[in-house]
PDB file of C-alpha atoms in Angstrom:
ATOM      1  CA  MET A 174     -54.477-127.219 -88.557  1.00 40.00           C
ATOM      2  CA  THR A 175     -56.280-124.726 -86.248  1.00 39.00           C
ATOM      3  CA  SER A 176     -58.930-125.510 -83.111  1.00 39.00           C
ATOM      4  CA  GLN A 177     -62.645-125.700 -84.520  1.00 36.00           C
ATOM      5  CA  PRO A 178     -64.439-122.908 -83.430  1.00 36.00           C
ATOM      6  CA  ASP A 179     -67.381-124.500 -80.146  1.00 36.00           C
ATOM      7  CA  ILE A 180     -69.871-124.775 -82.769  1.00 35.00           C
ATOM      8  CA  SER A 181     -72.303-125.723 -80.045  1.00 34.00           C
ATOM      9  CA  GLN A 182     -71.630-121.993 -78.257  1.00 35.00           C
ATOM     10  CA  PRO A 183     -75.125-120.883 -77.575  1.00 37.00           C
ATOM     11  CA  GLU A 184     -75.933-117.478 -78.552  1.00 40.00           C
ATOM     12  CA  ALA A 185     -75.912-114.429 -76.010  1.00 41.00           C
ATOM     13  CA  PRO A 186     -79.862-113.184 -75.140  1.00 44.00           C
ATOM     14  CA  GLU A 187     -80.526-110.997 -77.590  1.00 46.00           C
ATOM     15  CA  PRO A 188     -84.439-109.241 -78.207  1.00 45.00           C
ATOM     16  CA  GLU A 189     -87.361-111.489 -79.070  1.00 47.00           C
ATOM     17  CA  PRO A 190     -88.217-111.057 -82.887  1.00 48.00           C
ATOM     18  CA  ALA A 191     -90.040-107.951 -83.173  1.00 51.00           C
ATOM     19  CA  ALA A 192     -94.020-108.464 -84.049  1.00 50.00           C
ATOM     20  CA  ALA A 193     -94.324-108.476 -87.702  1.00 52.00           C
ATOM     21  CA  GLU A 194     -96.489-105.294 -88.966  1.00 48.00           C
ATOM     22  CA  PRO A 195    -100.343-106.137 -90.667  1.00 46.00           C
ATOM     23  CA  ALA A 196    -100.158-106.161 -94.015  1.00 45.00           C
ATOM     24  CA  PRO A 197    -102.031-102.863 -95.690  1.00 43.00           C
ATOM     25  CA  THR A 198    -105.078-103.484 -97.502  1.00 38.00           C
ATOM     26  CA  ASP A 199    -104.154-101.312-100.298  1.00 41.00           C
ATOM     27  CA  PRO A 200    -103.467-103.767-103.782  1.00 34.00           C
ATOM     28  CA  GLU A 201    -100.259-101.935-104.931  1.00 41.00           C
ATOM     29  CA  ARG A 202     -99.067-101.829-101.510  1.00 42.00           C
ATOM     30  CA  SER A 203     -96.582 -98.764-100.217  1.00 43.00           C
ATOM     31  CA  ARG A 204     -93.509 -99.518-101.019  1.00 49.00           C
ATOM     32  CA  ARG A 205     -90.225 -98.014-102.404  1.00 44.00           C
ATOM     33  CA  ALA A 206     -89.657 -97.890-105.176  1.00 46.00           C
ATOM     34  CA  LEU A 207     -86.280 -99.823-105.605  1.00 52.00           C
ATOM     35  CA  PRO A 208     -84.019-100.248-108.397  1.00 46.00           C
ATOM     36  CA  MET A 209     -83.686-103.762-109.918  1.00 49.00           C
ATOM     37  CA  ARG A 210     -80.605-105.745-108.670  1.00 47.00           C
ATOM     38  CA  ARG A 211     -77.841-106.192-111.836  1.00 44.00           C
ATOM     39  CA  PRO A 212     -76.164-108.636-112.188  1.00 46.00           C
ATOM     40  CA  LEU A 213     -78.032-111.603-110.673  1.00 50.00           C
ATOM     41  CA  SER A 214     -76.539-113.267-107.679  1.00 46.00           C
ATOM     42  CA  PHE A 215     -76.926-116.625-108.914  1.00 45.00           C
ATOM     43  CA  VAL A 216     -75.967-119.133-111.817  1.00 46.00           C
ATOM     44  CA  ARG A 217     -79.085-121.268-112.929  1.00 47.00           C
ATOM     45  CA  ARG A 218     -77.667-124.690-113.087  1.00 52.00           C
ATOM     46  CA  SER A 219     -79.782-127.839-114.576  1.00 57.00           C
ATOM     47  CA  ASN A 220     -83.544-127.971-114.122  1.00 73.00           C
ATOM     48  CA  ARG A 221     -83.707-131.746-114.622  1.00 80.00           C
ATOM     49  CA  LEU A 222     -85.671-133.457-111.392  1.00 76.00           C
ATOM     50  CA  LYS A 223     -85.011-137.084-110.959  1.00 83.00           C
ATOM     51  CA  PRO A 224     -88.955-139.048-111.473  1.00 82.00           C
ATOM     52  CA  SER A 225     -89.678-138.913-107.768  1.00 77.00           C
ATOM     53  CA  TYR A 226     -88.627-135.609-107.063  1.00 78.00           C
ATOM     54  CA  GLN A 227     -90.548-134.529-110.025  1.00 87.00           C
ATOM     55  CA  ARG A 228     -93.566-135.862-108.396  1.00 87.00           C
ATOM     56  CA  THR A 229     -93.077-134.168-104.988  1.00 79.00           C
ATOM     57  CA  TRP A 230     -93.285-131.571-106.961  1.00 84.00           C
ATOM     58  CA  ASP A 231     -95.875-131.519-109.214  1.00 86.00           C
ATOM     59  CA  ALA A 232     -97.784-132.751-105.987  1.00 87.00           C
ATOM     60  CA  ALA A 233     -96.908-129.706-103.884  1.00 84.00           C
ATOM     61  CA  LEU A 234     -97.085-127.049-106.307  1.00 88.00           C
ATOM     62  CA  GLY A 235     -99.719-124.533-105.313  1.00 85.00           C
ATOM     63  CA  ALA A 236     -99.576-125.994-101.642  1.00 88.00           C
ATOM     64  CA  GLU A 237     -96.209-126.093-100.132  1.00 94.00           C
ATOM     65  CA  LEU A 238     -94.652-124.755-103.191  1.00 94.00           C
ATOM     66  CA  LEU A 239     -96.016-121.497-104.019  1.00 97.00           C
ATOM     67  CA  ASP A 240     -96.749-121.022-107.933  1.00 95.00           C
ATOM     68  CA  ILE A 241     -95.182-117.649-108.506  1.00 95.00           C
ATOM     69  CA  PRO A 242     -95.715-116.356-111.872  1.00 94.00           C
ATOM     70  CA  HIS A 243     -92.800-115.519-113.889  1.00 88.00           C
ATOM     71  CA  GLY A 244     -91.858-112.334-115.346  1.00 82.00           C
ATOM     72  CA  GLU A 245     -89.154-111.841-117.605  1.00 82.00           C
ATOM     73  CA  ARG A 246     -86.888-114.812-116.139  1.00 82.00           C
ATOM     74  CA  ASP A 247     -88.187-117.881-115.073  1.00 81.00           C
ATOM     75  CA  THR A 248     -86.850-116.735-111.354  1.00 87.00           C
ATOM     76  CA  SER A 249     -88.357-113.596-111.974  1.00 91.00           C
ATOM     77  CA  VAL A 250     -92.008-112.368-110.517  1.00 94.00           C
ATOM     78  CA  ALA A 251     -94.455-110.868-111.909  1.00 94.00           C
ATOM     79  CA  GLU A 252     -94.980-107.288-111.071  1.00 91.00           C
ATOM     80  CA  ASP A 253     -99.085-107.808-110.460  1.00 92.00           C
ATOM     81  CA  PHE A 254     -98.350-110.792-108.019  1.00 95.00           C
ATOM     82  CA  HIS A 255     -98.870-110.513-104.408  1.00 95.00           C
ATOM     83  CA  ILE A 256    -100.203-113.141-101.649  1.00 97.00           C
ATOM     84  CA  ASP A 257    -102.163-112.424 -98.321  1.00 98.00           C
ATOM     85  CA  TRP A 258     -99.791-114.420 -96.173  1.00 98.00           C
ATOM     86  CA  ALA A 259    -102.345-114.793 -93.468  1.00 98.00           C
ATOM     87  CA  ALA A 260    -104.743-116.398 -95.877  1.00 98.00           C
ATOM     88  CA  GLU A 261    -101.783-118.773 -97.353  1.00 98.00           C
ATOM     89  CA  PHE A 262    -100.574-119.845 -93.856  1.00 98.00           C
ATOM     90  CA  GLY A 263    -104.372-119.981 -92.573  1.00 98.00           C
ATOM     91  CA  ARG A 264    -103.708-117.523 -89.468  1.00 98.00           C
ATOM     92  CA  SER A 265    -101.518-114.452 -88.761  1.00 98.00           C
ATOM     93  CA  ALA A 266     -98.388-115.324 -87.212  1.00 98.00           C
ATOM     94  CA  PRO A 267     -94.395-114.099 -87.619  1.00 99.00           C
ATOM     95  CA  ILE A 268     -92.707-114.950 -90.255  1.00 99.00           C
ATOM     96  CA  ILE A 269     -89.092-115.753 -90.987  1.00 99.00           C
ATOM     97  CA  VAL A 270     -87.471-115.484 -94.686  1.00 99.00           C
ATOM     98  CA  GLU A 271     -84.346-117.970 -95.293  1.00 99.00           C
ATOM     99  CA  ILE A 272     -82.809-116.990 -98.178  1.00 98.00           C
ATOM    100  CA  GLY A 273     -80.546-119.540-100.181  1.00 96.00           C
ATOM    101  CA  SER A 274     -82.325-122.551 -98.178  1.00 96.00           C
ATOM    102  CA  GLY A 275     -80.548-125.381-100.444  1.00 93.00           C
ATOM    103  CA  SER A 276     -81.931-128.821 -99.443  1.00 93.00           C
ATOM    104  CA  GLY A 277     -83.820-126.678 -96.429  1.00 95.00           C
ATOM    105  CA  GLU A 278     -82.025-128.562 -93.370  1.00 96.00           C
ATOM    106  CA  ALA A 279     -81.997-124.978 -91.175  1.00 97.00           C
ATOM    107  CA  VAL A 280     -85.040-123.886 -92.236  1.00 98.00           C
ATOM    108  CA  ALA A 281     -87.074-127.387 -91.430  1.00 98.00           C
ATOM    109  CA  HIS A 282     -85.284-127.609 -88.433  1.00 98.00           C
ATOM    110  CA  ALA A 283     -85.702-124.546 -87.594  1.00 98.00           C
ATOM    111  CA  ALA A 284     -89.606-124.934 -88.384  1.00 98.00           C
ATOM    112  CA  ALA A 285     -90.221-127.822 -86.370  1.00 98.00           C
ATOM    113  CA  GLN A 286     -88.547-126.311 -83.296  1.00 98.00           C
ATOM    114  CA  ASN A 287     -90.809-123.245 -83.464  1.00 98.00           C
ATOM    115  CA  PRO A 288     -94.205-124.339 -84.654  1.00 98.00           C
ATOM    116  CA  ASP A 289     -96.061-120.795 -83.786  1.00 98.00           C
ATOM    117  CA  THR A 290     -93.779-119.292 -86.592  1.00 99.00           C
ATOM    118  CA  ASP A 291     -94.240-119.245 -90.064  1.00 99.00           C
ATOM    119  CA  PHE A 292     -91.197-119.667 -92.671  1.00 99.00           C
ATOM    120  CA  LEU A 293     -91.004-118.684 -96.143  1.00 99.00           C
ATOM    121  CA  ALA A 294     -87.651-120.543 -98.050  1.00 98.00           C
ATOM    122  CA  ILE A 295     -86.405-119.037-100.867  1.00 98.00           C
ATOM    123  CA  GLU A 296     -84.361-121.105-103.078  1.00 95.00           C
ATOM    124  CA  VAL A 297     -83.452-120.243-107.078  1.00 93.00           C
ATOM    125  CA  TYR A 298     -81.848-123.496-107.625  1.00 92.00           C
ATOM    126  CA  LYS A 299     -85.026-126.444-108.751  1.00 91.00           C
ATOM    127  CA  PRO A 300     -83.299-129.790-107.465  1.00 90.00           C
ATOM    128  CA  GLY A 301     -82.840-127.945-104.160  1.00 90.00           C
ATOM    129  CA  ALA A 302     -85.766-126.506-103.627  1.00 93.00           C
ATOM    130  CA  ALA A 303     -87.067-130.094-104.768  1.00 93.00           C
ATOM    131  CA  GLN A 304     -85.585-131.742-101.912  1.00 93.00           C
ATOM    132  CA  LEU A 305     -86.609-128.728 -99.791  1.00 94.00           C
ATOM    133  CA  VAL A 306     -90.382-129.691-100.637  1.00 95.00           C
ATOM    134  CA  SER A 307     -89.856-133.616 -99.813  1.00 94.00           C
ATOM    135  CA  ARG A 308     -87.964-132.815 -96.671  1.00 95.00           C
ATOM    136  CA  ILE A 309     -91.028-130.496 -95.755  1.00 96.00           C
ATOM    137  CA  ARG A 310     -93.515-132.970 -96.877  1.00 94.00           C
ATOM    138  CA  ARG A 311     -91.849-136.115 -95.448  1.00 95.00           C
ATOM    139  CA  GLU A 312     -91.860-134.032 -91.713  1.00 96.00           C
ATOM    140  CA  ARG A 313     -95.239-133.027 -92.061  1.00 97.00           C
ATOM    141  CA  LEU A 314     -94.483-129.362 -91.441  1.00 98.00           C
ATOM    142  CA  SER A 315     -97.409-127.218 -92.034  1.00 97.00           C
ATOM    143  CA  ASN A 316     -95.328-123.364 -91.220  1.00 98.00           C
ATOM    144  CA  VAL A 317     -93.124-123.583 -94.255  1.00 98.00           C
ATOM    145  CA  ARG A 318     -93.330-122.306 -97.968  1.00 98.00           C
ATOM    146  CA  VAL A 319     -90.661-122.240-100.765  1.00 98.00           C
ATOM    147  CA  ALA A 320     -90.939-120.019-103.077  1.00 97.00           C
ATOM    148  CA  VAL A 321     -87.940-120.413-106.498  1.00 96.00           C
ATOM    149  CA  ALA A 322     -88.005-116.902-107.023  1.00 95.00           C
ATOM    150  CA  ASN A 323     -85.144-114.073-107.509  1.00 95.00           C
ATOM    151  CA  ALA A 324     -84.667-113.315-103.345  1.00 96.00           C
ATOM    152  CA  PRO A 325     -84.885-109.204-103.926  1.00 96.00           C
ATOM    153  CA  GLU A 326     -88.177-109.476-105.925  1.00 96.00           C
ATOM    154  CA  VAL A 327     -89.634-111.753-103.501  1.00 97.00           C
ATOM    155  CA  LEU A 328     -88.759-108.710-100.585  1.00 98.00           C
ATOM    156  CA  ASP A 329     -89.916-106.507-103.019  1.00 96.00           C
ATOM    157  CA  GLN A 330     -92.919-107.645-104.213  1.00 96.00           C
ATOM    158  CA  LEU A 331     -94.436-110.518-102.151  1.00 98.00           C
ATOM    159  CA  PHE A 332     -93.879-108.616 -98.518  1.00 98.00           C
ATOM    160  CA  ALA A 333     -95.546-104.751 -97.263  1.00 98.00           C
ATOM    161  CA  PRO A 334     -93.153-102.893 -95.469  1.00 98.00           C
ATOM    162  CA  GLY A 335     -92.254-104.296 -92.046  1.00 98.00           C
ATOM    163  CA  GLN A 336     -94.181-107.684 -92.255  1.00 99.00           C
ATOM    164  CA  VAL A 337     -91.251-110.038 -91.669  1.00 99.00           C
ATOM    165  CA  ALA A 338     -90.041-110.446 -88.466  1.00 99.00           C
ATOM    166  CA  GLU A 339     -86.249-111.963 -89.135  1.00 99.00           C
ATOM    167  CA  VAL A 340     -84.447-112.283 -91.981  1.00 99.00           C
ATOM    168  CA  TRP A 341     -81.768-115.242 -92.664  1.00 99.00           C
ATOM    169  CA  ILE A 342     -78.940-115.512 -94.655  1.00 98.00           C
ATOM    170  CA  PHE A 343     -77.023-118.162 -94.451  1.00 98.00           C
ATOM    171  CA  PHE A 344     -73.916-119.425 -96.500  1.00 96.00           C
ATOM    172  CA  PRO A 345     -74.628-117.407 -99.205  1.00 94.00           C
ATOM    173  CA  ASP A 346     -72.517-117.974-102.512  1.00 91.00           C
ATOM    174  CA  PRO A 347     -69.368-115.772-101.861  1.00 87.00           C
ATOM    175  CA  TRP A 348     -68.328-115.230-105.507  1.00 75.00           C
ATOM    176  CA  HIS A 349     -65.077-114.921-103.985  1.00 67.00           C
ATOM    177  CA  LYS A 350     -62.885-113.942-107.264  1.00 71.00           C
ATOM    178  CA  LYS A 351     -62.862-110.690-107.138  1.00 69.00           C
ATOM    179  CA  LYS A 352     -64.228-109.985-110.754  1.00 68.00           C
ATOM    180  CA  HIS A 353     -67.346-111.911-109.726  1.00 60.00           C
ATOM    181  CA  ASN A 354     -67.575-110.049-106.111  1.00 75.00           C
ATOM    182  CA  LYS A 355     -70.480-107.992-107.571  1.00 83.00           C
ATOM    183  CA  ARG A 356     -72.384-111.046-107.824  1.00 81.00           C
ATOM    184  CA  ARG A 357     -72.637-111.404-104.141  1.00 94.00           C
ATOM    185  CA  LEU A 358     -76.182-110.793-102.977  1.00 95.00           C
ATOM    186  CA  VAL A 359     -75.701-108.484 -99.917  1.00 96.00           C
ATOM    187  CA  ASP A 360     -74.598-104.944-101.245  1.00 95.00           C
ATOM    188  CA  GLU A 361     -75.943-101.102-100.721  1.00 95.00           C
ATOM    189  CA  GLY A 362     -79.244-102.169-102.515  1.00 95.00           C
ATOM    190  CA  PHE A 363     -79.872-105.391-101.038  1.00 97.00           C
ATOM    191  CA  ILE A 364     -79.650-103.880 -97.557  1.00 98.00           C
ATOM    192  CA  GLU A 365     -82.090-101.546 -98.200  1.00 98.00           C
ATOM    193  CA  ARG A 366     -84.813-103.898 -99.137  1.00 98.00           C
ATOM    194  CA  VAL A 367     -84.263-106.044 -96.041  1.00 99.00           C
ATOM    195  CA  ALA A 368     -84.644-102.963 -94.249  1.00 99.00           C
ATOM    196  CA  ARG A 369     -88.102-102.198 -95.886  1.00 99.00           C
ATOM    197  CA  VAL A 370     -89.430-105.504 -94.936  1.00 99.00           C
ATOM    198  CA  LEU A 371     -88.381-105.489 -91.145  1.00 99.00           C
ATOM    199  CA  PRO A 372     -89.910-103.909 -88.706  1.00 99.00           C
ATOM    200  CA  ALA A 373     -88.245-101.536 -85.682  1.00 98.00           C
ATOM    201  CA  GLY A 374     -86.719-104.484 -84.082  1.00 98.00           C
ATOM    202  CA  GLY A 375     -86.762-107.047 -86.790  1.00 99.00           C
ATOM    203  CA  VAL A 376     -83.637-108.822 -86.810  1.00 99.00           C
ATOM    204  CA  TRP A 377     -81.070-109.748 -89.566  1.00 99.00           C
ATOM    205  CA  ARG A 378     -78.909-112.971 -88.981  1.00 99.00           C
ATOM    206  CA  LEU A 379     -75.993-114.038 -91.340  1.00 99.00           C
ATOM    207  CA  ALA A 380     -73.321-116.654 -91.492  1.00 98.00           C
ATOM    208  CA  THR A 381     -70.955-117.565 -94.034  1.00 98.00           C
ATOM    209  CA  ASP A 382     -67.226-119.805 -93.715  1.00 97.00           C
ATOM    210  CA  TRP A 383     -65.806-116.753 -96.497  1.00 95.00           C
ATOM    211  CA  SER A 384     -63.861-114.111 -94.009  1.00 97.00           C
ATOM    212  CA  GLY A 385     -64.043-111.982 -97.240  1.00 95.00           C
ATOM    213  CA  TYR A 386     -67.174-112.013 -97.535  1.00 96.00           C
ATOM    214  CA  ALA A 387     -67.806-111.362 -93.567  1.00 98.00           C
ATOM    215  CA  VAL A 388     -65.708-108.742 -93.767  1.00 98.00           C
ATOM    216  CA  GLN A 389     -67.906-106.768 -96.228  1.00 96.00           C
ATOM    217  CA  MET A 390     -70.968-107.733 -94.628  1.00 98.00           C
ATOM    218  CA  ARG A 391     -70.287-106.436 -91.708  1.00 99.00           C
ATOM    219  CA  SER A 392     -68.791-103.571 -92.934  1.00 98.00           C
ATOM    220  CA  LEU A 393     -71.742-102.370 -95.535  1.00 98.00           C
ATOM    221  CA  ILE A 394     -74.495-103.503 -92.879  1.00 99.00           C
ATOM    222  CA  GLY A 395     -72.861-101.917 -90.109  1.00 98.00           C
ATOM    223  CA  ALA A 396     -72.757 -98.479 -92.277  1.00 98.00           C
ATOM    224  CA  SER A 397     -76.202 -98.621 -92.270  1.00 98.00           C
ATOM    225  CA  THR A 398     -78.036 -96.151 -90.436  1.00 98.00           C
ATOM    226  CA  GLN A 399     -81.310 -98.735 -90.198  1.00 98.00           C
ATOM    227  CA  PHE A 400     -79.094-101.238 -88.907  1.00 99.00           C
ATOM    228  CA  LYS A 401     -77.654-101.806 -85.593  1.00 99.00           C
ATOM    229  CA  ASN A 402     -75.061-104.826 -84.621  1.00 99.00           C
ATOM    230  CA  LEU A 403     -76.188-106.483 -81.691  1.00 99.00           C
ATOM    231  CA  HIS A 404     -72.808-108.021 -80.787  1.00 99.00           C
ATOM    232  CA  ALA A 405     -70.489-104.616 -81.649  1.00 98.00           C
ATOM    233  CA  GLY A 406     -67.180-104.843 -80.473  1.00 98.00           C
ATOM    234  CA  GLU A 407     -67.457-108.428 -79.382  1.00 98.00           C
ATOM    235  CA  ARG A 408     -65.083-111.764 -80.472  1.00 98.00           C
ATOM    236  CA  ALA A 409     -62.537-108.857 -81.360  1.00 98.00           C
ATOM    237  CA  GLY A 410     -58.517-109.050 -81.218  1.00 98.00           C
ATOM    238  CA  GLU A 411     -57.518-112.634 -80.866  1.00 96.00           C
ATOM    239  CA  ASP A 412     -61.008-113.839 -79.792  1.00 98.00           C
ATOM    240  CA  SER A 413     -61.685-112.990 -83.641  1.00 98.00           C
ATOM    241  CA  PRO A 414     -62.322-115.676 -86.110  1.00 98.00           C
ATOM    242  CA  LEU A 415     -60.830-113.356 -88.491  1.00 98.00           C
ATOM    243  CA  THR A 416     -57.802-112.973 -86.576  1.00 98.00           C
ATOM    244  CA  GLU A 417     -57.213-116.527 -86.820  1.00 98.00           C
ATOM    245  CA  VAL A 418     -58.373-117.010 -90.155  1.00 98.00           C
ATOM    246  CA  ARG A 419     -56.005-113.955 -91.323  1.00 98.00           C
ATOM    247  CA  PHE A 420     -52.611-114.963 -89.159  1.00 97.00           C
ATOM    248  CA  HIS A 421     -52.826-118.915 -90.342  1.00 97.00           C
ATOM    249  CA  ASP A 422     -54.356-117.789 -93.870  1.00 97.00           C
ATOM    250  CA  LEU A 423     -57.185-120.442 -93.163  1.00 97.00           C
ATOM    251  CA  ASP A 424     -58.742-119.529 -96.487  1.00 94.00           C
ATOM    252  CA  ALA A 425     -55.621-120.948 -99.020  1.00 95.00           C
ATOM    253  CA  ILE A 426     -55.736-123.609 -96.629  1.00 96.00           C
ATOM    254  CA  SER A 427     -58.868-124.897 -97.145  1.00 94.00           C
ATOM    255  CA  MET A 428     -58.808-124.260-100.714  1.00 92.00           C
ATOM    256  CA  GLY A 429     -55.220-126.431-101.528  1.00 94.00           C
ATOM    257  CA  ARG A 430     -53.246-123.227-101.704  1.00 95.00           C
ATOM    258  CA  GLN A 431     -50.300-122.370-100.701  1.00 97.00           C
ATOM    259  CA  PRO A 432     -50.762-120.160 -97.566  1.00 96.00           C
ATOM    260  CA  GLU A 433     -49.769-116.799 -97.221  1.00 96.00           C
ATOM    261  CA  PRO A 434     -49.820-116.010 -93.290  1.00 96.00           C
ATOM    262  CA  LEU A 435     -49.745-112.377 -91.852  1.00 96.00           C
ATOM    263  CA  GLU A 436     -48.066-111.431 -88.801  1.00 96.00           C
ATOM    264  CA  LEU A 437     -50.304-111.158 -85.543  1.00 95.00           C
ATOM    265  CA  GLY A 438     -50.246-107.730 -85.372  1.00 95.00           C
ATOM    266  CA  GLU A 439     -51.623-107.436 -89.174  1.00 97.00           C
ATOM    267  CA  ALA A 440     -53.547-110.108 -88.730  1.00 98.00           C
ATOM    268  CA  ARG A 441     -55.459-108.702 -86.016  1.00 98.00           C
ATOM    269  CA  ASP A 442     -58.956-107.460 -86.057  1.00 98.00           C
ATOM    270  CA  GLU A 443     -59.810-104.810 -83.818  1.00 98.00           C
ATOM    271  CA  GLU A 444     -63.390-104.201 -84.455  1.00 98.00           C
ATOM    272  CA  GLY A 445     -64.875-107.722 -83.843  1.00 98.00           C
ATOM    273  CA  GLY A 446     -68.763-107.725 -84.179  1.00 99.00           C
ATOM    274  CA  TRP A 447     -68.994-111.285 -85.192  1.00 99.00           C
ATOM    275  CA  ALA A 448     -72.094-112.882 -83.113  1.00 99.00           C
ATOM    276  CA  PRO A 449     -72.047-116.205 -80.896  1.00 98.00           C
ATOM    277  CA  ARG A 450     -73.784-119.215 -83.084  1.00 97.00           C
ATOM    278  CA  PHE A 451     -77.282-118.561 -83.600  1.00 96.00           C
ATOM    279  CA  HIS A 452     -78.779-121.357 -81.308  1.00 95.00           C
ATOM    280  CA  GLY A 453     -81.329-121.468 -83.949  1.00 95.00           C
ATOM    281  CA  ARG A 454     -79.380-122.410 -86.616  1.00 96.00           C
ATOM    282  CA  THR A 455     -78.823-126.256 -86.493  1.00 96.00           C
ATOM    283  CA  GLN A 456     -75.453-127.330 -88.222  1.00 96.00           C
ATOM    284  CA  THR A 457     -75.702-128.602 -91.802  1.00 95.00           C
ATOM    285  CA  ASP A 458     -73.651-131.079 -94.193  1.00 94.00           C
ATOM    286  CA  PHE A 459     -72.413-127.859 -95.579  1.00 92.00           C
ATOM    287  CA  GLU A 460     -70.772-126.529 -92.516  1.00 96.00           C
ATOM    288  CA  THR A 461     -69.810-129.605 -91.614  1.00 96.00           C
ATOM    289  CA  LYS A 462     -67.670-129.584 -94.639  1.00 95.00           C
ATOM    290  CA  ALA A 463     -66.236-126.328 -94.424  1.00 95.00           C
ATOM    291  CA  LEU A 464     -65.117-127.290 -90.953  1.00 96.00           C
ATOM    292  CA  ALA A 465     -63.635-130.328 -92.151  1.00 96.00           C
ATOM    293  CA  VAL A 466     -61.368-128.573 -94.367  1.00 95.00           C
ATOM    294  CA  GLY A 467     -60.402-126.117 -91.485  1.00 95.00           C
ATOM    295  CA  ARG A 468     -62.686-123.306 -92.613  1.00 96.00           C
ATOM    296  CA  LYS A 469     -64.414-120.597 -89.544  1.00 97.00           C
ATOM    297  CA  ILE A 470     -67.472-119.739 -89.456  1.00 98.00           C
ATOM    298  CA  PHE A 471     -68.535-115.985 -89.146  1.00 98.00           C
ATOM    299  CA  ASP A 472     -72.001-115.177 -87.566  1.00 99.00           C
ATOM    300  CA  LEU A 473     -73.833-112.003 -87.830  1.00 99.00           C
ATOM    301  CA  SER A 474     -76.868-110.441 -86.134  1.00 99.00           C
ATOM    302  CA  PHE A 475     -78.412-106.757 -86.796  1.00 99.00           C
ATOM    303  CA  ILE A 476     -81.656-105.581 -85.700  1.00 99.00           C
ATOM    304  CA  ARG A 477     -83.460-102.960 -87.546  1.00 99.00           C
ATOM    305  CA  GLU A 478     -83.501 -99.181 -86.046  1.00 98.00           C
ATOM    306  CA  PRO A 479     -86.704 -97.272 -85.435  1.00 95.00           C
TER     307      PRO A 479
END
């Protein structure tokens, strides 16, 4: 087993989040025509809640839990639905969107540490969202709202261009089987959606414990003219977590498979571009379990170009 990364390592200084641009007054909103993504990046599981969570859900609906009218699916957003975020939060403040918030460990911690910033947590799985809502209420966090909806539609319909200060995607479903790669959230179309809602100087932060997805995100977002890797060329060669994963085939080991390690020359990641751990991303139970089985964490940070 290789040594685990120093997960307490502080991130190098980065630009302050750009101020979000005010929403346009036109009710139709000036937004780019973007195709709906197919297929969906998730598969819904059981929506059944424990009685205690159901009571919390019912009490929070229309408050911490956004009451979003559905479109054709129970996770889609009705085309005529919009939100005035200043009215929703009762103030005008930078908004950070976290996609795939799970039970809310990361977003709740960030919201508590940043009371002057508002957060939208997007989570499609109702049991996870119920735990998230319960956490928000228990910790009395007034600067978090929860959307149980398809993330691309939320970005398209609920935000004006340049209205989001940062977008966070931590540990998205890797869909690691090749036949399922098409379900991954981060693809060319999704990059366009994120670019639309971020102003120049806005930041997109990502993290994954799956090396194949990490390489895909680094490549796709890095190829976009709308984003710049804040850590291009850093943590390359033998300092790269990707080199270590390939050299020992840590992905296979972590899944209980026979490893097929590469020679160092072939395993060597010359490109790098991996960010230090983002200081604002608390270590969740999911990440702790990933580290325990020897997986490596890949952080990426991109800034929206003018």
